[in-house]
């Protein structure tokens, strides 16, 4: 990667951490411009991805979607299946956020299919791809498929000790069990979510478990 692009990406990352999104956006627009002139497709993919991330942060959904779609096309051209899967999942996330479930679902399925055939798929990346499909199926009322997907995501998060992920998945499973009139499973999943939240010490996880407990008891 050229020094100029690397410097701009570093500056943008620091600006993002400091919530200076306009500064980060400016640096990334410049990085993308330079990358387009280098004719290095990997440099361009990295710069465009970061620009898409900032556009999502700023609520520029259409611009973010265009950025991730461009990046996906580059990784598809390069045959980089892991980066393509990661990028396609983000495309699906953007569609899902925009309430376009019909456009989101094929993206999630493609990402999972790519991960399933790659021997070096990181479990966390796989979990993060299973999760949004579980959300989609849950929202669509496909309870059996949602249950299977939440269970898979929970086990994947547990395998890499990402406890907030375990909390959410177990909580979702508890709510599903409650809706399916399976109080024993609801209690078991709630207990698992509660234990993970306490171990994590994460405030949001503890609050979520308390909300789930209230919904179930209500």
PDB file of C-alpha atoms in Angstrom:
ATOM      1  CA  UNK A   1       0.000   0.000   0.000  1.00  0.00           C
ATOM      2  CA  UNK A   2       1.296   3.445  -0.874  1.00  0.00           C
ATOM      3  CA  UNK A   3       2.483   5.600   2.014  1.00  0.00           C
ATOM      4  CA  UNK A   4      -0.041   8.327   1.182  1.00  0.00           C
ATOM      5  CA  UNK A   5      -3.003   5.939   1.337  1.00  0.00           C
ATOM      6  CA  UNK A   6      -1.742   4.283   4.521  1.00  0.00           C
ATOM      7  CA  UNK A   7      -1.346   7.679   6.185  1.00  0.00           C
ATOM      8  CA  UNK A   8      -4.865   8.737   5.214  1.00  0.00           C
ATOM      9  CA  UNK A   9      -6.388   5.474   6.443  1.00  0.00           C
ATOM     10  CA  UNK A  10      -4.546   5.816   9.750  1.00  0.00           C
ATOM     11  CA  UNK A  11      -5.718   9.413  10.142  1.00  0.00           C
ATOM     12  CA  UNK A  12      -9.281   8.403   9.314  1.00  0.00           C
ATOM     13  CA  UNK A  13      -9.241   5.571  11.849  1.00  0.00           C
ATOM     14  CA  UNK A  14      -8.045   7.962  14.554  1.00  0.00           C
ATOM     15  CA  UNK A  15     -10.691  10.521  13.597  1.00  0.00           C
ATOM     16  CA  UNK A  16     -13.381   7.822  13.749  1.00  0.00           C
ATOM     17  CA  UNK A  17     -12.276   6.800  17.247  1.00  0.00           C
ATOM     18  CA  UNK A  18     -12.509  10.444  18.277  1.00  0.00           C
ATOM     19  CA  UNK A  19     -15.974  10.792  16.675  1.00  0.00           C
ATOM     20  CA  UNK A  20     -14.674  13.294  14.103  1.00  0.00           C
ATOM     21  CA  UNK A  21     -16.616  11.653  11.320  1.00  0.00           C
ATOM     22  CA  UNK A  22     -16.429  14.538   8.860  1.00  0.00           C
ATOM     23  CA  UNK A  23     -12.629  14.555   9.124  1.00  0.00           C
ATOM     24  CA  UNK A  24     -12.518  10.784   8.660  1.00  0.00           C
ATOM     25  CA  UNK A  25     -14.802  11.035   5.637  1.00  0.00           C
ATOM     26  CA  UNK A  26     -12.620  13.705   4.040  1.00  0.00           C
ATOM     27  CA  UNK A  27      -9.476  11.620   4.490  1.00  0.00           C
ATOM     28  CA  UNK A  28     -11.143   8.519   3.095  1.00  0.00           C
ATOM     29  CA  UNK A  29     -12.483  10.292   0.014  1.00  0.00           C
ATOM     30  CA  UNK A  30      -8.910  11.369  -0.677  1.00  0.00           C
ATOM     31  CA  UNK A  31      -7.587   7.852  -0.038  1.00  0.00           C
ATOM     32  CA  UNK A  32     -10.114   6.390  -2.481  1.00  0.00           C
ATOM     33  CA  UNK A  33      -9.161   8.968  -5.099  1.00  0.00           C
ATOM     34  CA  UNK A  34      -5.463   8.101  -4.783  1.00  0.00           C
ATOM     35  CA  UNK A  35      -6.219   4.377  -4.807  1.00  0.00           C
ATOM     36  CA  UNK A  36      -8.176   4.662  -8.040  1.00  0.00           C
ATOM     37  CA  UNK A  37      -5.078   6.090  -9.708  1.00  0.00           C
ATOM     38  CA  UNK A  38      -2.768   3.343  -8.436  1.00  0.00           C
ATOM     39  CA  UNK A  39      -4.759   0.640 -10.268  1.00  0.00           C
ATOM     40  CA  UNK A  40      -4.129  -1.603  -7.256  1.00  0.00           C
ATOM     41  CA  UNK A  41      -7.461  -3.319  -6.697  1.00  0.00           C
ATOM     42  CA  UNK A  42      -6.711  -4.440  -3.139  1.00  0.00           C
ATOM     43  CA  UNK A  43      -5.720  -0.930  -2.097  1.00  0.00           C
ATOM     44  CA  UNK A  44      -8.907   0.392  -3.646  1.00  0.00           C
ATOM     45  CA  UNK A  45     -11.030  -2.259  -1.926  1.00  0.00           C
ATOM     46  CA  UNK A  46      -9.606  -1.387   1.478  1.00  0.00           C
ATOM     47  CA  UNK A  47     -10.070   2.355   1.010  1.00  0.00           C
ATOM     48  CA  UNK A  48     -13.617   2.025  -0.362  1.00  0.00           C
ATOM     49  CA  UNK A  49     -14.561  -0.327   2.490  1.00  0.00           C
ATOM     50  CA  UNK A  50     -13.427   2.199   5.076  1.00  0.00           C
ATOM     51  CA  UNK A  51     -15.327   4.953   3.280  1.00  0.00           C
ATOM     52  CA  UNK A  52     -18.435   2.781   3.329  1.00  0.00           C
ATOM     53  CA  UNK A  53     -17.985   2.230   7.068  1.00  0.00           C
ATOM     54  CA  UNK A  54     -17.864   5.973   7.719  1.00  0.00           C
ATOM     55  CA  UNK A  55     -20.849   6.592   5.465  1.00  0.00           C
ATOM     56  CA  UNK A  56     -22.798   4.062   7.574  1.00  0.00           C
ATOM     57  CA  UNK A  57     -21.708   5.862  10.736  1.00  0.00           C
ATOM     58  CA  UNK A  58     -22.931   9.148   9.235  1.00  0.00           C
ATOM     59  CA  UNK A  59     -26.261   7.703   8.131  1.00  0.00           C
ATOM     60  CA  UNK A  60     -25.410   7.931   4.431  1.00  0.00           C
ATOM     61  CA  UNK A  61     -27.031   4.574   3.694  1.00  0.00           C
ATOM     62  CA  UNK A  62     -27.099   4.775  -0.105  1.00  0.00           C
ATOM     63  CA  UNK A  63     -23.464   5.837  -0.291  1.00  0.00           C
ATOM     64  CA  UNK A  64     -22.469   3.080   2.124  1.00  0.00           C
ATOM     65  CA  UNK A  65     -24.357   0.495   0.080  1.00  0.00           C
ATOM     66  CA  UNK A  66     -22.658   1.622  -3.122  1.00  0.00           C
ATOM     67  CA  UNK A  67     -19.249   1.432  -1.425  1.00  0.00           C
ATOM     68  CA  UNK A  68     -19.741  -2.090  -0.101  1.00  0.00           C
ATOM     69  CA  UNK A  69     -21.171  -3.257  -3.423  1.00  0.00           C
ATOM     70  CA  UNK A  70     -18.110  -1.907  -5.223  1.00  0.00           C
ATOM     71  CA  UNK A  71     -15.823  -3.626  -2.739  1.00  0.00           C
ATOM     72  CA  UNK A  72     -17.724  -6.897  -3.146  1.00  0.00           C
ATOM     73  CA  UNK A  73     -17.283  -6.692  -6.912  1.00  0.00           C
ATOM     74  CA  UNK A  74     -13.522  -6.231  -6.460  1.00  0.00           C
ATOM     75  CA  UNK A  75     -13.168  -9.189  -4.098  1.00  0.00           C
ATOM     76  CA  UNK A  76     -15.310 -11.325  -6.413  1.00  0.00           C
ATOM     77  CA  UNK A  77     -12.987 -10.396  -9.279  1.00  0.00           C
ATOM     78  CA  UNK A  78      -9.921 -11.219  -7.160  1.00  0.00           C
ATOM     79  CA  UNK A  79     -11.380 -14.509  -5.942  1.00  0.00           C
ATOM     80  CA  UNK A  80     -10.926 -13.570  -2.277  1.00  0.00           C
ATOM     81  CA  UNK A  81     -13.781 -15.574  -0.797  1.00  0.00           C
ATOM     82  CA  UNK A  82     -13.334 -14.599   2.860  1.00  0.00           C
ATOM     83  CA  UNK A  83     -13.267 -10.880   2.182  1.00  0.00           C
ATOM     84  CA  UNK A  84     -16.131 -11.255  -0.280  1.00  0.00           C
ATOM     85  CA  UNK A  85     -18.226 -13.075   2.330  1.00  0.00           C
ATOM     86  CA  UNK A  86     -17.476 -10.400   4.936  1.00  0.00           C
ATOM     87  CA  UNK A  87     -18.383  -7.612   2.504  1.00  0.00           C
ATOM     88  CA  UNK A  88     -21.553  -9.294   1.210  1.00  0.00           C
ATOM     89  CA  UNK A  89     -22.717  -9.709   4.800  1.00  0.00           C
ATOM     90  CA  UNK A  90     -22.362  -5.953   5.274  1.00  0.00           C
ATOM     91  CA  UNK A  91     -24.370  -5.367   2.095  1.00  0.00           C
ATOM     92  CA  UNK A  92     -27.076  -7.532   3.628  1.00  0.00           C
ATOM     93  CA  UNK A  93     -26.880  -5.609   6.896  1.00  0.00           C
ATOM     94  CA  UNK A  94     -27.445  -2.324   5.085  1.00  0.00           C
ATOM     95  CA  UNK A  95     -30.475  -3.727   3.261  1.00  0.00           C
ATOM     96  CA  UNK A  96     -31.803  -5.116   6.550  1.00  0.00           C
ATOM     97  CA  UNK A  97     -31.368  -1.754   8.283  1.00  0.00           C
ATOM     98  CA  UNK A  98     -33.378  -0.204   5.447  1.00  0.00           C
ATOM     99  CA  UNK A  99     -36.192  -2.765   6.012  1.00  0.00           C
ATOM    100  CA  UNK A 100     -35.425  -4.530   2.726  1.00  0.00           C
ATOM    101  CA  UNK A 101     -35.543  -8.123   3.956  1.00  0.00           C
ATOM    102  CA  UNK A 102     -35.996  -9.485   0.450  1.00  0.00           C
ATOM    103  CA  UNK A 103     -32.719  -7.912  -0.654  1.00  0.00           C
ATOM    104  CA  UNK A 104     -30.895  -8.752   2.577  1.00  0.00           C
ATOM    105  CA  UNK A 105     -31.631 -12.478   2.731  1.00  0.00           C
ATOM    106  CA  UNK A 106     -29.752 -13.540  -0.445  1.00  0.00           C
ATOM    107  CA  UNK A 107     -26.702 -11.633   0.801  1.00  0.00           C
ATOM    108  CA  UNK A 108     -26.710 -13.495   4.110  1.00  0.00           C
ATOM    109  CA  UNK A 109     -27.138 -16.833   2.361  1.00  0.00           C
ATOM    110  CA  UNK A 110     -24.282 -16.093  -0.042  1.00  0.00           C
ATOM    111  CA  UNK A 111     -21.984 -15.041   2.796  1.00  0.00           C
ATOM    112  CA  UNK A 112     -22.755 -18.231   4.711  1.00  0.00           C
ATOM    113  CA  UNK A 113     -22.246 -20.382   1.612  1.00  0.00           C
ATOM    114  CA  UNK A 114     -18.831 -18.816   1.045  1.00  0.00           C
ATOM    115  CA  UNK A 115     -17.839 -19.302   4.672  1.00  0.00           C
ATOM    116  CA  UNK A 116     -19.048 -22.914   4.642  1.00  0.00           C
ATOM    117  CA  UNK A 117     -16.664 -23.878   1.851  1.00  0.00           C
ATOM    118  CA  UNK A 118     -13.587 -22.057   3.160  1.00  0.00           C
ATOM    119  CA  UNK A 119     -11.303 -23.998   5.521  1.00  0.00           C
ATOM    120  CA  UNK A 120      -9.980 -20.853   7.230  1.00  0.00           C
ATOM    121  CA  UNK A 121     -13.276 -19.194   8.110  1.00  0.00           C
ATOM    122  CA  UNK A 122     -12.913 -17.463  11.514  1.00  0.00           C
ATOM    123  CA  UNK A 123     -15.689 -18.612  13.892  1.00  0.00           C
ATOM    124  CA  UNK A 124     -16.466 -15.005  14.856  1.00  0.00           C
ATOM    125  CA  UNK A 125     -16.988 -13.990  11.227  1.00  0.00           C
ATOM    126  CA  UNK A 126     -19.274 -16.983  10.769  1.00  0.00           C
ATOM    127  CA  UNK A 127     -21.214 -16.101  13.924  1.00  0.00           C
ATOM    128  CA  UNK A 128     -21.624 -12.538  12.701  1.00  0.00           C
ATOM    129  CA  UNK A 129     -23.070 -13.859   9.439  1.00  0.00           C
ATOM    130  CA  UNK A 130     -25.435 -16.354  11.085  1.00  0.00           C
ATOM    131  CA  UNK A 131     -26.785 -13.709  13.498  1.00  0.00           C
ATOM    132  CA  UNK A 132     -28.459 -11.382  10.952  1.00  0.00           C
ATOM    133  CA  UNK A 133     -30.095 -14.302   9.167  1.00  0.00           C
ATOM    134  CA  UNK A 134     -31.438 -15.447  12.539  1.00  0.00           C
ATOM    135  CA  UNK A 135     -32.839 -11.940  13.077  1.00  0.00           C
ATOM    136  CA  UNK A 136     -34.468 -12.019   9.657  1.00  0.00           C
ATOM    137  CA  UNK A 137     -36.052 -15.435  10.190  1.00  0.00           C
ATOM    138  CA  UNK A 138     -37.172 -14.465  13.684  1.00  0.00           C
ATOM    139  CA  UNK A 139     -38.807 -11.314  12.355  1.00  0.00           C
ATOM    140  CA  UNK A 140     -40.525 -13.315   9.600  1.00  0.00           C
ATOM    141  CA  UNK A 141     -42.033 -15.683  12.160  1.00  0.00           C
ATOM    142  CA  UNK A 142     -40.056 -18.700  10.920  1.00  0.00           C
ATOM    143  CA  UNK A 143     -39.522 -19.905  14.455  1.00  0.00           C
ATOM    144  CA  UNK A 144     -37.947 -23.303  13.825  1.00  0.00           C
ATOM    145  CA  UNK A 145     -35.316 -21.917  11.464  1.00  0.00           C
ATOM    146  CA  UNK A 146     -34.720 -18.927  13.732  1.00  0.00           C
ATOM    147  CA  UNK A 147     -34.251 -21.259  16.697  1.00  0.00           C
ATOM    148  CA  UNK A 148     -31.675 -23.325  14.784  1.00  0.00           C
ATOM    149  CA  UNK A 149     -29.768 -20.246  13.653  1.00  0.00           C
ATOM    150  CA  UNK A 150     -29.749 -18.575  17.088  1.00  0.00           C
ATOM    151  CA  UNK A 151     -28.433 -21.820  18.597  1.00  0.00           C
ATOM    152  CA  UNK A 152     -25.688 -22.022  15.973  1.00  0.00           C
ATOM    153  CA  UNK A 153     -24.684 -18.399  16.483  1.00  0.00           C
ATOM    154  CA  UNK A 154     -24.699 -18.828  20.269  1.00  0.00           C
ATOM    155  CA  UNK A 155     -22.352 -21.796  20.090  1.00  0.00           C
ATOM    156  CA  UNK A 156     -20.020 -19.958  17.725  1.00  0.00           C
ATOM    157  CA  UNK A 157     -19.854 -16.900  19.991  1.00  0.00           C
ATOM    158  CA  UNK A 158     -19.229 -19.161  22.969  1.00  0.00           C
ATOM    159  CA  UNK A 159     -16.374 -20.886  21.135  1.00  0.00           C
ATOM    160  CA  UNK A 160     -14.488 -17.582  20.897  1.00  0.00           C
ATOM    161  CA  UNK A 161     -15.689 -16.266  24.288  1.00  0.00           C
ATOM    162  CA  UNK A 162     -17.676 -13.346  22.856  1.00  0.00           C
ATOM    163  CA  UNK A 163     -20.063 -13.214  25.775  1.00  0.00           C
ATOM    164  CA  UNK A 164     -22.315 -10.343  24.634  1.00  0.00           C
ATOM    165  CA  UNK A 165     -23.038 -12.448  21.547  1.00  0.00           C
ATOM    166  CA  UNK A 166     -23.904 -15.431  23.737  1.00  0.00           C
ATOM    167  CA  UNK A 167     -26.193 -13.216  25.816  1.00  0.00           C
ATOM    168  CA  UNK A 168     -28.134 -11.930  22.820  1.00  0.00           C
ATOM    169  CA  UNK A 169     -28.522 -15.350  21.217  1.00  0.00           C
ATOM    170  CA  UNK A 170     -29.561 -17.086  24.442  1.00  0.00           C
ATOM    171  CA  UNK A 171     -31.977 -14.246  25.154  1.00  0.00           C
ATOM    172  CA  UNK A 172     -33.510 -14.562  21.702  1.00  0.00           C
ATOM    173  CA  UNK A 173     -33.839 -18.307  22.201  1.00  0.00           C
ATOM    174  CA  UNK A 174     -35.577 -17.695  25.529  1.00  0.00           C
ATOM    175  CA  UNK A 175     -38.078 -15.362  23.869  1.00  0.00           C
ATOM    176  CA  UNK A 176     -38.673 -17.837  21.053  1.00  0.00           C
ATOM    177  CA  UNK A 177     -39.291 -20.616  23.572  1.00  0.00           C
ATOM    178  CA  UNK A 178     -41.733 -18.401  25.439  1.00  0.00           C
ATOM    179  CA  UNK A 179     -43.658 -17.707  22.259  1.00  0.00           C
ATOM    180  CA  UNK A 180     -43.666 -21.415  21.441  1.00  0.00           C
ATOM    181  CA  UNK A 181     -45.027 -22.204  24.923  1.00  0.00           C
ATOM    182  CA  UNK A 182     -41.937 -24.071  26.050  1.00  0.00           C
ATOM    183  CA  UNK A 183     -41.363 -22.593  29.522  1.00  0.00           C
ATOM    184  CA  UNK A 184     -38.629 -25.064  30.482  1.00  0.00           C
ATOM    185  CA  UNK A 185     -36.461 -24.115  27.491  1.00  0.00           C
ATOM    186  CA  UNK A 186     -37.239 -20.446  28.084  1.00  0.00           C
ATOM    187  CA  UNK A 187     -35.971 -20.715  31.670  1.00  0.00           C
ATOM    188  CA  UNK A 188     -32.874 -22.648  30.585  1.00  0.00           C
ATOM    189  CA  UNK A 189     -31.946 -20.137  27.891  1.00  0.00           C
ATOM    190  CA  UNK A 190     -32.616 -17.212  30.209  1.00  0.00           C
ATOM    191  CA  UNK A 191     -30.321 -18.771  32.814  1.00  0.00           C
ATOM    192  CA  UNK A 192     -27.592 -19.187  30.191  1.00  0.00           C
ATOM    193  CA  UNK A 193     -27.988 -15.587  29.064  1.00  0.00           C
ATOM    194  CA  UNK A 194     -27.902 -14.364  32.664  1.00  0.00           C
ATOM    195  CA  UNK A 195     -24.729 -16.331  33.485  1.00  0.00           C
ATOM    196  CA  UNK A 196     -22.963 -15.014  30.378  1.00  0.00           C
ATOM    197  CA  UNK A 197     -24.024 -11.439  31.146  1.00  0.00           C
ATOM    198  CA  UNK A 198     -22.752 -11.641  34.729  1.00  0.00           C
ATOM    199  CA  UNK A 199     -19.428 -13.114  33.611  1.00  0.00           C
ATOM    200  CA  UNK A 200     -19.004 -10.467  30.917  1.00  0.00           C
ATOM    201  CA  UNK A 201     -19.629  -7.560  33.272  1.00  0.00           C
ATOM    202  CA  UNK A 202     -21.087  -5.751  30.261  1.00  0.00           C
ATOM    203  CA  UNK A 203     -23.760  -3.261  31.310  1.00  0.00           C
ATOM    204  CA  UNK A 204     -25.753  -3.546  28.083  1.00  0.00           C
ATOM    205  CA  UNK A 205     -25.776  -7.341  28.321  1.00  0.00           C
ATOM    206  CA  UNK A 206     -27.059  -7.245  31.901  1.00  0.00           C
ATOM    207  CA  UNK A 207     -29.741  -4.742  30.920  1.00  0.00           C
ATOM    208  CA  UNK A 208     -30.800  -6.905  27.969  1.00  0.00           C
ATOM    209  CA  UNK A 209     -31.170  -9.975  30.191  1.00  0.00           C
ATOM    210  CA  UNK A 210     -33.333  -7.980  32.597  1.00  0.00           C
ATOM    211  CA  UNK A 211     -35.512  -6.884  29.668  1.00  0.00           C
ATOM    212  CA  UNK A 212     -35.859 -10.463  28.445  1.00  0.00           C
ATOM    213  CA  UNK A 213     -36.756 -11.611  31.954  1.00  0.00           C
ATOM    214  CA  UNK A 214     -39.488  -8.952  32.124  1.00  0.00           C
ATOM    215  CA  UNK A 215     -40.869  -9.897  28.696  1.00  0.00           C
ATOM    216  CA  UNK A 216     -40.966 -13.584  29.581  1.00  0.00           C
ATOM    217  CA  UNK A 217     -42.591 -13.069  32.965  1.00  0.00           C
ATOM    218  CA  UNK A 218     -45.073 -10.667  31.443  1.00  0.00           C
TER     219      UNK A 218
END
